[in-house]
Amino acid sequence: METDGDVLPMSNAFKLLCEDTAPKSNKKLIEKQRQIAQKIKNVLETSKNGPKIQYKNLDFWTEFDVKHPLHHLQKAVDATSSSIPEFQWTPPKSIVITEKGQQIFIEIPPKALGNRDFLNLTYAAKRGHFACHVARLLSGKFEKVEFTAGGAHRDDPIFADILVDGVRIGFYCPELAKTKRFAPNIGNLRPATIFEDLFKETEIATPKFNQRMLWSILELEIAQEMEKELKAQKTARLAIFLLGNFFENRHLQHAITPIILTARVVRLVKNGKITENQEILTVLRVIFEDFITWSADDVEFVDSVEDDVDVEEYSQLFDVNLVWKNLNLASNLTKNYMERMKKELTICYPLLGQVYAFDPIFIEKLPVFAHYDHVARLHINISQLAEHLVEFGIDSIDNRDVIHKFVLSFEHKIEQTMSERYDFVGIHDISSNAEKSTWSLSEYPEKYRQKTYLIGFRSTSGWKNPLTVGPPAQTNDAKEFRELWKETSELRKFADTRICECVVWSEKPSEKVPRAVLQFVLQKMFSLPATCFSWRALTSSSTSAEADQQHEKKSQEAVFKAYTDLSTVLRGLKGLPLMITNVHGISGYLRGSEPAYPSVFAATSSTNKSSEDQHYVLPEIGKIPLFTPTVTVHIKLEYSGKWGNDVEAIRRLTSSFYVKIAERLREQHKLTAVPTIDQLFILKSGIVFKIVVVNDRILTILEEDVQKLKDSGASRIESSIQGMRLSMWKKKFISEPLLQLSLQSFSTSHKFFGSTVQLFKKWLGSKFLSGHHLNDHIIELLVVAAIGKKGQVPPQSTWSSFCRLLSLISTHPWSARPLIVDFGTKGFSEDERSKLEEKFIKMRPILPPMVVIYEEDHLGSKFTRENPQGIVLNRLVAVAREALKMMEKQAFGEKSIEMETSLLTENLSPYDAIINLEPCAVVRKKALMERKPPAETSKFRQKIPVVELDPVDELVYQLNNSFQQVAMFFYNKYGGHHIGVMFKPQEDEVPAKISRCSLHKSVSDSTLRLNRDEILENIQILGQGIVSDVQLKKQ
Amino acid sequence: MDCCKKKRVKKVAKRKSEKVIHLDPDALRYLRFRIGGKYMAERHMFLKKDPSKENSIIVSNIPAFVGEGVVLAIIDQFASFEVEESFVQRSNTADNSLSQGQLTMSITFDKPEAVIQTLALCQDVGPFTITDFLEDPEFPSVLKDSTTLYRKLFPSEEQIQEMADTYVERYDTEQTEARKEAKRKYSEPDEDGWITVTKAKKAAKSVKLKKEDVPLIGGLNNKKKKVDLAYYTFQIKKNRQEKAQELLKKFEEDRKRITQLKQARNFKPI
């Protein structure tokens, strides 16, 4: 495949990273395992012949406190037959120990097996007896002996292995039968032996069972060949380890199991694509390319092509084929897993070799639900599948297999019915017993009567499509489509005169459409009750939640349209001394990142006391007006050399300019426009815009002032008045607009960005971390960092974005590394990142707790210099972690909770005092009645209402200003009715000094105590009209 | 700052002349008071002798809405001495605003015994009620301040234009005067009788000939350009060593960087 740009060469740093990640070889542990293995071998070789028993007698071992792995399948074993019905333990002649002593392979003597024991469960039963005898021999001599799931993927309890102090014992029999006897289309397991008389057919293909049997024949041979091929390939072994981490961190390890991964690498070694002398980066690239180009349509061979393998046969019976000596190692894979694996690898392939992408690729791990845009929970009980046992009972041995067959069928149906709606789907076993792959000798393996799965979708733009469009009518495909959808399918004519089969789910795009499709699949196709399936995504299915989303979307669209219209108007204004050349909106409302609380539209004032000549409304002193936001817009004028050299003069001239613009807007466009000294307010389509002229001449003057200061030999220019003025101006009119531009571009390319930021802001508010604790720009930068993080498949929904955001906040090492935000257009190169990190480490003692670096701020403290404080950052990390746990509970838990409500629940318990606010003072909360823009045909010109006046914001600012020495204040900007007060512990008692006595009272000659009553009284005085009462908690 | 309106209530303080108090010069004394009305929490002002100024005391933890006059009136209740000077020193607010937060003020008396008596008696009197000293007790609030400030943001268009015209006119006048003053410097002698001399137009520059344009201008004895080649053995060795050193340095930097990344990986935020 072609890569983007040049291929990054191998660097020493990357090599060090890879080698340091490799597991350290513990020589003592290896030696201990070797000794254990050798001891096991001695015990078995010196054992005596066991008693003769009937192989159907699975209860024989009970008296020795050992349970046969097939004990729960007694009926199935009774239905088998063998030419040698007796079983007798004889010391094995062949016991092979791997080089590192981690595994022992014991050959079952061929004498114990009849000629046709490979049929049904005969061999499995005898193998079980063999394992039970070994377990009995070893249980008194070793500390810990237990059964463990066997098979190629270590997930098969029927063909159980034994685990002895970390050493695995496997049992194989290469002479059981020839490998071609286990071709996929041959039936070696009669369903009647498992499910009694349910089936009449005797020859049904059992491809899965055949693979399980094949592994027991070929296990040692394959293991030895793999070990031989990889013995000299140190680099390849390291690559296998790294890729194992890769798949595990993305929750793909149950699909891409170590045996598959190792087989693919062995295949590359055999083909000469991986050699001993290659660097780790080259080997990784080769392996990545191999997996990415792995086509599910081809039957591939680990070794050379095997002529006795019927390729067509394998292709029909398995989704994915990776054949080695007739054994399909990839028989457990499905196309969906392949799609997701390829997606993940393709994202990471161009990043190989980058030092700072190593951790996201190979080390960091997200929760499983964070990989998907929509998640659901499926709980299956075996009794619910009774009607489909004819279908799922074929090629199944126990309940686990039946449920597994159902899941595969369900996955296939999902692909048939809604493949156009998602990129990939993942089905993950989240049952409480999912991790129990080992069990005690005296216990049975899990019976698996019920299973729970998490089903995740990565959605596409067609996720909410109200139609499922089928093939054209009167074709064979149309018949299949109608058979699939039954009576719900109908014919529909499209604009291009096509007549197609179509299923109509809704009249407009909606989140409910994919839910309806899946409910159809479960109920109509599998006869399952609706209660076994529940969606666990962030957005609830209630009508009000969807209405909220529509409201926010319409608000943003209205703002953007009004802004576009206003830009055209401003650029086209005539009669001004200088033309307006540039209009740049820098408000969060334009990209939907600011919640429309209560509304983006202007409030209508019922009182009309002001004179008719005025175009604006003023608040009454001491009364709280309705809240109206403003959309800030920066404009630039055409160049002029006549501004002069005085900042104040420019300011005055600009205010005069505002007056002239307002006059023109009123005369030419009938808009309500109100000029002030420093800005101009315009009412357009019911939305208030705040226009600010940005004059580059001011920058020049300020820079000249600083230069004069430098020329005069002054030191510490940054802290001088001139230096501070220049830096503040640059921050407000250069840095912030540039950042806003990047954010605007990012939100355009990521449609869910705005909704994620809104959710984050509301969530921060519910945790009382609104306002000054986290700058609005930092909030948006954090979301950009979470969405645009390299090494992960990017999210496509608010749910997954928010999950990753919480994960980023709670796992990023804020003290040790900066957060480098990359907008994706032109990122930092490796060298640049290296320098940034190095500079961070040098300056760490004087940097703030949170450091966020982006293109316009290489120091990373422009917006975090004062806030958040360390204690607030710690709290943010803690509540983020707590929220992740809540989301995990939502995804995995038995009962579905109202996710948004739970996430946004306030908790008042941590605070020392609670300030209760008057309801009328909380002006920025969700409106009960939706505001609407005024009708265009209105005869009366609307006045500009009171704008940007939030009494709670003002109060919190003043509280921090007055009491920041002794207390911290926390509140929810978006509808919170309380302010939390936290007194600083170090201020409880202070020495009696004049410099420490503010807000304290004397308790002795040498000690002052914090006067909490005084503080709360002052709060009430400051908050008259806003604060209803203040409650001090008991100490 | 604007003080609240004063209302003097005459109270007769009982003087205990027999009391003998030995004051530590650095001791911090307190004065109990409360606001009044529904605000009845006991508060403490703190008084201390000002060591940097004679006959002065420092009073701290004064609510900004109380005002300077009320503090003076309170002290006058038990120490009726003439005040020479009083002013607010600072505030504990983040923006150093004297209209918010808790204030610290300085009071200077005419006589030194005023300081002694004030510090001696302040802890035994009171608690005083602030509203007793105010004719119309009305405290500022955030809501009133913000709504009042909002109203000031909207002058009329005529006012905006007038302010702009006035300032620009004055600015133009100043600029004109500055220009005239500069011009006068060059045409009239100053106090010492000197006239500033400015640069006149320079004559045309003479054309400089370049070496390349005139052959043999430097003669035939041009030095050969030094060829940057490692000609000697020690130079070859030196170059090789330098490259090796650079490589080692880079390796060390890489190792250091990877170590830092690994340490950050193990770091837990809490």
mmCIF file of C-alpha atoms in Angstrom, chain A residues 717-1009:
data_model
loop_
_atom_site.group_PDB
_atom_site.id
_atom_site.type_symbol
_atom_site.label_atom_id
_atom_site.label_comp_id
_atom_site.label_asym_id
_atom_site.label_seq_id
_atom_site.Cartn_x
_atom_site.Cartn_y
_atom_site.Cartn_z
ATOM 1 C CA ILE A 717 10.212 43.944 30.134
ATOM 2 C CA GLU A 718 7.580 41.209 30.286
ATOM 3 C CA SER A 719 6.387 42.380 33.687
ATOM 4 C CA SER A 720 6.368 46.070 32.831
ATOM 5 C CA ILE A 721 3.186 47.915 32.007
ATOM 6 C CA GLN A 722 4.107 48.218 28.345
ATOM 7 C CA GLY A 723 5.053 44.565 28.131
ATOM 8 C CA MET A 724 1.858 43.425 29.771
ATOM 9 C CA ARG A 725 -0.264 45.608 27.543
ATOM 10 C CA LEU A 726 1.413 44.226 24.455
ATOM 11 C CA SER A 727 1.064 40.619 25.563
ATOM 12 C CA MET A 728 -2.575 41.103 26.504
ATOM 13 C CA TRP A 729 -3.342 42.705 23.170
ATOM 14 C CA LYS A 730 -1.573 39.936 21.300
ATOM 15 C CA LYS A 731 -3.411 37.311 23.272
ATOM 16 C CA LYS A 732 -6.809 38.860 22.704
ATOM 17 C CA PHE A 733 -6.543 39.941 19.099
ATOM 18 C CA ILE A 734 -3.962 37.617 17.559
ATOM 19 C CA SER A 735 -3.641 34.365 19.493
ATOM 20 C CA GLU A 736 -7.267 33.855 20.361
ATOM 21 C CA PRO A 737 -8.617 34.603 16.867
ATOM 22 C CA LEU A 738 -6.056 32.268 15.326
ATOM 23 C CA LEU A 739 -7.040 29.547 17.737
ATOM 24 C CA GLN A 740 -10.693 30.222 17.027
ATOM 25 C CA LEU A 741 -9.963 29.825 13.344
ATOM 26 C CA SER A 742 -8.385 26.434 13.936
ATOM 27 C CA LEU A 743 -11.258 25.368 16.140
ATOM 28 C CA GLN A 744 -13.778 26.513 13.558
ATOM 29 C CA SER A 745 -12.026 24.514 10.879
ATOM 30 C CA PHE A 746 -11.855 21.473 13.139
ATOM 31 C CA SER A 747 -15.543 21.701 13.975
ATOM 32 C CA THR A 748 -16.397 21.879 10.285
ATOM 33 C CA SER A 749 -14.560 18.646 9.567
ATOM 34 C CA HIS A 750 -15.815 16.933 12.745
ATOM 35 C CA LYS A 751 -19.556 17.403 12.933
ATOM 36 C CA PHE A 752 -19.847 16.050 16.469
ATOM 37 C CA PHE A 753 -17.209 18.393 17.891
ATOM 38 C CA GLY A 754 -19.681 21.036 18.999
ATOM 39 C CA SER A 755 -21.996 18.610 20.752
ATOM 40 C CA THR A 756 -19.047 17.007 22.525
ATOM 41 C CA VAL A 757 -17.799 20.361 23.779
ATOM 42 C CA GLN A 758 -21.288 21.237 24.933
ATOM 43 C CA LEU A 759 -21.574 17.983 26.830
ATOM 44 C CA PHE A 760 -18.148 18.552 28.347
ATOM 45 C CA LYS A 761 -19.126 22.041 29.470
ATOM 46 C CA LYS A 762 -22.351 20.816 30.989
ATOM 47 C CA TRP A 763 -20.516 17.985 32.669
ATOM 48 C CA LEU A 764 -17.906 20.362 34.053
ATOM 49 C CA GLY A 765 -20.742 22.504 35.295
ATOM 50 C CA SER A 766 -22.389 19.569 37.013
ATOM 51 C CA LYS A 767 -19.079 18.985 38.786
ATOM 52 C CA PHE A 768 -19.033 22.662 39.758
ATOM 53 C CA LEU A 769 -15.920 23.322 37.688
ATOM 54 C CA SER A 770 -17.459 25.998 35.511
ATOM 55 C CA GLY A 771 -16.197 29.465 34.917
ATOM 56 C CA HIS A 772 -12.686 30.453 35.767
ATOM 57 C CA HIS A 773 -11.432 27.002 36.745
ATOM 58 C CA LEU A 774 -11.035 25.923 33.136
ATOM 59 C CA ASN A 775 -10.735 28.370 30.285
ATOM 60 C CA ASP A 776 -13.186 27.928 27.437
ATOM 61 C CA HIS A 777 -10.357 27.612 24.956
ATOM 62 C CA ILE A 778 -8.730 24.915 27.052
ATOM 63 C CA ILE A 779 -12.019 23.054 27.141
ATOM 64 C CA GLU A 780 -12.173 23.014 23.370
ATOM 65 C CA LEU A 781 -8.496 22.143 23.025
ATOM 66 C CA LEU A 782 -8.971 19.144 25.293
ATOM 67 C CA VAL A 783 -11.789 17.925 23.084
ATOM 68 C CA VAL A 784 -9.653 18.436 19.987
ATOM 69 C CA ALA A 785 -6.851 16.452 21.612
ATOM 70 C CA ALA A 786 -9.195 13.596 22.467
ATOM 71 C CA ILE A 787 -10.823 13.441 19.036
ATOM 72 C CA GLY A 788 -7.700 13.998 16.985
ATOM 73 C CA LYS A 789 -5.395 11.731 18.934
ATOM 74 C CA LYS A 790 -3.155 9.738 16.655
ATOM 75 C CA GLY A 791 -2.980 6.001 16.817
ATOM 76 C CA GLN A 792 -6.698 5.473 17.285
ATOM 77 C CA VAL A 793 -9.520 5.134 14.820
ATOM 78 C CA PRO A 794 -11.106 8.575 15.116
ATOM 79 C CA PRO A 795 -14.507 8.732 16.753
ATOM 80 C CA GLN A 796 -17.677 9.568 14.865
ATOM 81 C CA SER A 797 -20.076 10.451 17.643
ATOM 82 C CA THR A 798 -20.447 12.398 20.833
ATOM 83 C CA TRP A 799 -20.430 9.232 22.915
ATOM 84 C CA SER A 800 -17.061 7.957 21.792
ATOM 85 C CA SER A 801 -15.546 11.435 21.778
ATOM 86 C CA PHE A 802 -16.629 12.044 25.329
ATOM 87 C CA CYS A 803 -15.385 8.627 26.440
ATOM 88 C CA ARG A 804 -11.970 9.342 25.006
ATOM 89 C CA LEU A 805 -11.962 12.805 26.489
ATOM 90 C CA LEU A 806 -12.563 11.435 29.964
ATOM 91 C CA SER A 807 -9.924 8.802 29.381
ATOM 92 C CA LEU A 808 -7.453 11.445 28.232
ATOM 93 C CA ILE A 809 -8.072 13.650 31.251
ATOM 94 C CA SER A 810 -7.813 10.800 33.716
ATOM 95 C CA THR A 811 -4.729 9.107 32.253
ATOM 96 C CA HIS A 812 -2.555 11.901 30.921
ATOM 97 C CA PRO A 813 0.508 12.437 33.160
ATOM 98 C CA TRP A 814 -0.043 16.140 33.637
ATOM 99 C CA SER A 815 2.972 16.660 35.863
ATOM 100 C CA ALA A 816 5.402 14.783 33.681
ATOM 101 C CA ARG A 817 4.397 15.688 30.136
ATOM 102 C CA PRO A 818 2.624 18.464 28.309
ATOM 103 C CA LEU A 819 -0.499 17.832 26.286
ATOM 104 C CA ILE A 820 0.345 18.584 22.675
ATOM 105 C CA VAL A 821 -2.760 19.287 20.632
ATOM 106 C CA ASP A 822 -2.646 18.578 16.938
ATOM 107 C CA PHE A 823 -5.411 19.888 14.713
ATOM 108 C CA GLY A 824 -4.448 17.461 12.004
ATOM 109 C CA THR A 825 -3.686 19.895 9.213
ATOM 110 C CA LYS A 826 -0.018 20.559 9.858
ATOM 111 C CA GLY A 827 1.168 18.875 12.985
ATOM 112 C CA PHE A 828 4.396 19.041 14.868
ATOM 113 C CA SER A 829 7.260 17.014 13.496
ATOM 114 C CA GLU A 830 9.208 14.596 15.641
ATOM 115 C CA ASP A 831 12.049 17.043 16.165
ATOM 116 C CA GLU A 832 9.687 19.820 17.087
ATOM 117 C CA ARG A 833 7.898 17.618 19.575
ATOM 118 C CA SER A 834 11.190 16.553 21.045
ATOM 119 C CA LYS A 835 12.198 20.148 21.588
ATOM 120 C CA LEU A 836 8.830 21.008 23.075
ATOM 121 C CA GLU A 837 9.026 18.144 25.544
ATOM 122 C CA GLU A 838 12.591 19.012 26.456
ATOM 123 C CA LYS A 839 11.671 22.639 27.013
ATOM 124 C CA PHE A 840 8.744 21.525 29.145
ATOM 125 C CA ILE A 841 10.994 19.496 31.412
ATOM 126 C CA LYS A 842 13.396 22.378 31.826
ATOM 127 C CA MET A 843 10.667 24.846 32.673
ATOM 128 C CA ARG A 844 8.450 22.527 34.709
ATOM 129 C CA PRO A 845 9.082 24.249 38.052
ATOM 130 C CA ILE A 846 7.618 27.515 36.791
ATOM 131 C CA LEU A 847 4.900 26.129 34.530
ATOM 132 C CA PRO A 848 1.294 25.774 35.678
ATOM 133 C CA PRO A 849 -0.137 22.355 36.595
ATOM 134 C CA MET A 850 -1.826 21.965 33.206
ATOM 135 C CA VAL A 851 0.262 22.613 30.102
ATOM 136 C CA VAL A 852 -1.495 22.510 26.740
ATOM 137 C CA ILE A 853 0.678 23.144 23.695
ATOM 138 C CA TYR A 854 -0.693 23.919 20.285
ATOM 139 C CA GLU A 855 0.459 25.697 17.159
ATOM 140 C CA GLU A 856 0.123 29.236 18.510
ATOM 141 C CA ASP A 857 1.334 28.476 22.024
ATOM 142 C CA HIS A 858 4.544 26.500 22.239
ATOM 143 C CA LEU A 859 4.955 27.172 25.930
ATOM 144 C CA GLY A 860 1.550 25.762 26.736
ATOM 145 C CA SER A 861 0.522 28.138 29.494
ATOM 146 C CA LYS A 862 -1.251 30.934 27.681
ATOM 147 C CA PHE A 863 -4.660 29.931 28.969
ATOM 148 C CA THR A 864 -3.606 27.858 31.962
ATOM 149 C CA ARG A 865 -1.231 30.245 33.685
ATOM 150 C CA GLU A 866 -3.583 31.017 36.542
ATOM 151 C CA ASN A 867 -6.142 28.243 36.310
ATOM 152 C CA PRO A 868 -6.673 25.403 36.878
ATOM 153 C CA GLN A 869 -4.817 25.177 40.131
ATOM 154 C CA GLY A 870 -3.215 21.927 41.103
ATOM 155 C CA ILE A 871 -5.955 20.981 43.508
ATOM 156 C CA VAL A 872 -8.618 21.666 40.890
ATOM 157 C CA LEU A 873 -6.756 19.627 38.278
ATOM 158 C CA ASN A 874 -6.607 16.734 40.714
ATOM 159 C CA ARG A 875 -10.319 17.008 41.246
ATOM 160 C CA LEU A 876 -10.916 17.125 37.507
ATOM 161 C CA VAL A 877 -8.923 13.923 37.078
ATOM 162 C CA ALA A 878 -10.831 12.264 39.896
ATOM 163 C CA VAL A 879 -14.282 13.160 38.590
ATOM 164 C CA ALA A 880 -13.273 12.165 35.062
ATOM 165 C CA ARG A 881 -12.252 8.762 36.323
ATOM 166 C CA GLU A 882 -15.494 8.478 38.231
ATOM 167 C CA ALA A 883 -17.479 9.389 35.134
ATOM 168 C CA LEU A 884 -15.658 6.724 33.142
ATOM 169 C CA LYS A 885 -16.690 4.154 35.720
ATOM 170 C CA MET A 886 -20.246 5.345 35.400
ATOM 171 C CA MET A 887 -20.086 4.941 31.650
ATOM 172 C CA GLU A 888 -18.645 1.484 32.073
ATOM 173 C CA LYS A 889 -21.481 0.611 34.379
ATOM 174 C CA GLN A 890 -23.883 1.941 31.804
ATOM 175 C CA ALA A 891 -22.292 -0.122 29.059
ATOM 176 C CA PHE A 892 -21.911 -3.355 31.004
ATOM 177 C CA GLY A 893 -24.500 -3.174 33.736
ATOM 178 C CA GLU A 894 -27.656 -5.208 33.853
ATOM 179 C CA LYS A 895 -29.930 -2.208 34.123
ATOM 180 C CA SER A 896 -29.797 0.722 31.793
ATOM 181 C CA ILE A 897 -29.589 4.097 33.481
ATOM 182 C CA GLU A 898 -30.442 7.512 32.178
ATOM 183 C CA MET A 899 -26.905 8.288 31.124
ATOM 184 C CA GLU A 900 -27.102 11.987 30.513
ATOM 185 C CA THR A 901 -29.017 12.625 33.714
ATOM 186 C CA SER A 902 -26.580 10.556 35.736
ATOM 187 C CA LEU A 903 -23.563 12.207 34.182
ATOM 188 C CA LEU A 904 -24.909 15.674 34.879
ATOM 189 C CA THR A 905 -26.043 15.072 38.452
ATOM 190 C CA GLU A 906 -24.677 17.560 40.955
ATOM 191 C CA ASN A 907 -23.121 16.531 44.221
ATOM 192 C CA LEU A 908 -23.043 19.055 47.046
ATOM 193 C CA SER A 909 -21.430 16.890 49.705
ATOM 194 C CA PRO A 910 -17.753 17.876 49.284
ATOM 195 C CA TYR A 911 -18.260 21.549 50.087
ATOM 196 C CA ASP A 912 -17.871 23.350 53.388
ATOM 197 C CA ALA A 913 -20.705 25.734 52.688
ATOM 198 C CA ILE A 914 -23.462 25.990 50.126
ATOM 199 C CA ILE A 915 -24.651 29.263 48.668
ATOM 200 C CA ASN A 916 -28.233 28.892 47.497
ATOM 201 C CA LEU A 917 -29.150 31.156 44.615
ATOM 202 C CA GLU A 918 -32.412 32.851 43.841
ATOM 203 C CA PRO A 919 -34.158 31.063 40.967
ATOM 204 C CA CYS A 920 -34.498 34.263 38.974
ATOM 205 C CA ALA A 921 -30.740 34.833 39.211
ATOM 206 C CA VAL A 922 -29.949 31.612 37.368
ATOM 207 C CA VAL A 923 -30.373 33.084 33.925
ATOM 208 C CA ARG A 924 -28.365 30.553 31.925
ATOM 209 C CA LYS A 925 -30.423 27.432 32.250
ATOM 210 C CA LYS A 926 -32.421 25.331 29.892
ATOM 211 C CA ALA A 927 -35.474 27.281 28.849
ATOM 212 C CA LEU A 928 -38.864 25.741 29.367
ATOM 213 C CA MET A 929 -40.354 27.746 26.534
ATOM 214 C CA GLU A 930 -38.213 27.894 23.436
ATOM 215 C CA ARG A 931 -37.440 31.347 22.163
ATOM 216 C CA LYS A 932 -38.003 32.067 18.515
ATOM 217 C CA PRO A 933 -36.659 34.757 16.247
ATOM 218 C CA PRO A 934 -39.102 37.542 15.495
ATOM 219 C CA ALA A 935 -41.148 37.351 12.341
ATOM 220 C CA GLU A 936 -39.577 39.050 9.370
ATOM 221 C CA THR A 937 -42.746 40.972 8.654
ATOM 222 C CA SER A 938 -42.840 42.563 12.066
ATOM 223 C CA LYS A 939 -43.650 46.235 11.871
ATOM 224 C CA PHE A 940 -41.865 47.155 15.049
ATOM 225 C CA ARG A 941 -38.109 47.242 15.099
ATOM 226 C CA GLN A 942 -36.813 45.060 17.871
ATOM 227 C CA LYS A 943 -34.524 46.625 20.414
ATOM 228 C CA ILE A 944 -31.276 45.139 21.552
ATOM 229 C CA PRO A 945 -31.950 43.673 24.976
ATOM 230 C CA VAL A 946 -29.611 43.479 27.918
ATOM 231 C CA VAL A 947 -26.741 41.289 26.745
ATOM 232 C CA GLU A 948 -24.147 39.146 28.469
ATOM 233 C CA LEU A 949 -25.339 39.990 31.965
ATOM 234 C CA ASP A 950 -25.101 36.870 34.115
ATOM 235 C CA PRO A 951 -25.485 37.796 37.798
ATOM 236 C CA VAL A 952 -24.089 34.460 38.942
ATOM 237 C CA ASP A 953 -20.974 34.919 36.842
ATOM 238 C CA GLU A 954 -20.514 38.398 38.246
ATOM 239 C CA LEU A 955 -21.045 37.141 41.769
ATOM 240 C CA VAL A 956 -18.540 34.324 41.451
ATOM 241 C CA TYR A 957 -15.990 36.714 40.010
ATOM 242 C CA GLN A 958 -16.458 39.064 42.934
ATOM 243 C CA LEU A 959 -16.379 36.238 45.447
ATOM 244 C CA ASN A 960 -13.076 35.042 44.084
ATOM 245 C CA ASN A 961 -11.801 38.586 44.018
ATOM 246 C CA SER A 962 -12.706 39.217 47.647
ATOM 247 C CA PHE A 963 -12.109 35.849 49.274
ATOM 248 C CA GLN A 964 -9.482 34.143 47.163
ATOM 249 C CA GLN A 965 -7.094 34.178 50.100
ATOM 250 C CA VAL A 966 -9.243 31.958 52.264
ATOM 251 C CA ALA A 967 -11.711 30.096 50.049
ATOM 252 C CA MET A 968 -12.418 28.666 46.613
ATOM 253 C CA PHE A 969 -15.751 28.812 44.875
ATOM 254 C CA PHE A 970 -17.284 26.240 42.576
ATOM 255 C CA TYR A 971 -20.471 26.486 40.595
ATOM 256 C CA ASN A 972 -22.381 25.315 37.557
ATOM 257 C CA LYS A 973 -22.662 27.953 34.886
ATOM 258 C CA TYR A 974 -25.427 26.177 33.033
ATOM 259 C CA GLY A 975 -28.360 26.181 35.338
ATOM 260 C CA GLY A 976 -26.746 25.466 38.673
ATOM 261 C CA HIS A 977 -28.708 26.758 41.637
ATOM 262 C CA HIS A 978 -25.862 26.509 44.138
ATOM 263 C CA ILE A 979 -22.320 27.692 44.659
ATOM 264 C CA GLY A 980 -19.992 25.456 46.600
ATOM 265 C CA VAL A 981 -17.529 27.017 49.017
ATOM 266 C CA MET A 982 -14.320 25.281 50.016
ATOM 267 C CA PHE A 983 -12.300 26.925 52.761
ATOM 268 C CA LYS A 984 -8.583 26.524 52.442
ATOM 269 C CA PRO A 985 -7.364 24.228 55.224
ATOM 270 C CA GLN A 986 -4.166 26.136 55.824
ATOM 271 C CA GLU A 987 -6.180 29.226 56.705
ATOM 272 C CA ASP A 988 -8.152 27.625 59.537
ATOM 273 C CA GLU A 989 -5.639 28.802 62.128
ATOM 274 C CA VAL A 990 -2.847 31.227 61.406
ATOM 275 C CA PRO A 991 -0.345 33.060 63.592
ATOM 276 C CA ALA A 992 -1.449 36.429 64.893
ATOM 277 C CA LYS A 993 0.062 38.770 62.346
ATOM 278 C CA ILE A 994 -1.341 41.905 60.777
ATOM 279 C CA SER A 995 -0.700 40.444 57.329
ATOM 280 C CA ARG A 996 -2.731 37.311 58.001
ATOM 281 C CA CYS A 997 -5.695 38.706 59.877
ATOM 282 C CA SER A 998 -8.149 39.359 57.052
ATOM 283 C CA LEU A 999 -11.383 37.457 57.591
ATOM 284 C CA HIS A 1000 -10.076 35.948 60.816
ATOM 285 C CA LYS A 1001 -10.807 36.521 64.482
ATOM 286 C CA SER A 1002 -8.669 36.296 67.565
ATOM 287 C CA VAL A 1003 -8.810 33.212 69.776
ATOM 288 C CA SER A 1004 -5.632 33.837 71.741
ATOM 289 C CA ASP A 1005 -2.721 36.223 71.868
ATOM 290 C CA SER A 1006 -0.825 34.251 69.297
ATOM 291 C CA THR A 1007 -3.497 32.559 67.163
ATOM 292 C CA LEU A 1008 -6.196 33.705 64.765
ATOM 293 C CA ARG A 1009 -9.004 31.499 63.526
#
